[in-house]
Amino acid sequence: ILESAKSDISNAQDSRTLNDLRVKYLGKSGIVTGLMKKLKDIPAEEKPIFGKVVNELKEEIESLLEEQKNRLAEIEREIIYKKLWVDHTMPGAKRDVGHLHIISRVQMELEDIFISMGFSVVEGPEVEQPWFNFDALNTPEWHPARDSHDSFYINEEYMLRTHTSPVQIRTMLSRKPPLAIVAPGRVYRRDYDATHLPMFTQMEGLYVDHDVTVKHLKYFLEEFARRLLGENTKVRLRPSFFPFTEPSFEVDIYFNNRWFEILGAGMVHPNVFKNVGYDPEQWRGLAFGLGVERIAMVKYGVRDIRDLVRNDIRFLENW
Ligand code: FA5
């Protein structure tokens, strides 16, 4: 019996067969159980030996079944693992985590700096009327400065703003001086090369009070540059021209052995005050308009401004 059980059990290839064998040998009407039942017909003096042998047989078969069960479990696990192609030594897949675009981050950083200097943040529309974009800013239709902003017109009445300066006008029309605001937002021009985008971001600044002078303008710009890029940042004001400021400046920042033009600025022109109903005898103002992408280029070493908007993940990841 033991020999046949051994060969039966070692040939069993799955747990179902193995279970059938358990029933065959050890079940209620199984072979070994059948032997147990015969015990009562055995002569009294042989009973102990017979009982002992049958018991040993039973234990032997039980342990054979157990061994084979473990072996089969191991084989079945292997099969499942192979099916799933699980390689336990393979490194896990890394998940990419997104982040804000560099332009948004720089814009928020600039807002924080100006808020810390006492400015509040306001916004204006990107689709603008030429009166706000040009006329109210002392730039009448015949003025040559209109040509320098190659503009996108939607129709006779509306255009895409070419700078954030119209927000100066909207703010002054709705508020009384003194005031200190910055106005970030998108602007549009027919421009496209390594330092010019057709859609870019400016941040306008306007500070109106009694006794505001060029000294204040210089202070704000230098202090801003220091807070943005560090204590030793050098700033250069070059004389320039804007119809809405007098005097006017173009402002460069020295960084990585190079001067970068990052903003235009000046003292608010009296005609602009007149256009919004402020008394130019009473009020003085300083204003500036900075290029957010240009600042991102300086701060993060971006060589070509177009890389900022190509949406190439290999660039965006680095910033
Ligand atoms: C202006 O737009 C004036 N409104 C700025 C101003 C405001 C002057 C208030 C005085 C008072 P400008 O055209 O120079 O000026 O543009 C300002 C800044 O925007 C530039 O210094 C530059 O940093 C950025 N900029 C201009 N054109 C582009 C462009 N196509 N792409 C990216 N940045 C640009």
PDB file of N, CA and C in Angstrom, residues 63 209 260 305 311:
ATOM      1  N   SER A  63       2.297  12.483   5.758  1.00  0.00           N
ATOM      2  CA  SER A  63       3.453  13.356   5.537  1.00  0.00           C
ATOM      3  C   SER A  63       3.822  13.391   4.048  1.00  0.00           C
ATOM      4  N   ASP A 209       1.949 110.222  -6.110  1.00  0.00           N
ATOM      5  CA  ASP A 209       1.869 110.877  -4.802  1.00  0.00           C
ATOM      6  C   ASP A 209       2.354 112.318  -4.992  1.00  0.00           C
ATOM      7  N   PHE A 260      21.169  93.206 -19.555  1.00  0.00           N
ATOM      8  CA  PHE A 260      19.884  92.782 -20.127  1.00  0.00           C
ATOM      9  C   PHE A 260      18.883  93.917 -20.037  1.00  0.00           C
ATOM     10  N   ILE A 305      14.308  83.226 -25.943  1.00  0.00           N
ATOM     11  CA  ILE A 305      13.028  83.478 -25.269  1.00  0.00           C
ATOM     12  C   ILE A 305      11.953  82.499 -25.754  1.00  0.00           C
ATOM     13  N   ASN A 311       7.015  74.644 -24.996  1.00  0.00           N
ATOM     14  CA  ASN A 311       6.420  73.537 -24.249  1.00  0.00           C
ATOM     15  C   ASN A 311       7.172  72.224 -24.428  1.00  0.00           C
TER      16      ASN A 311
END
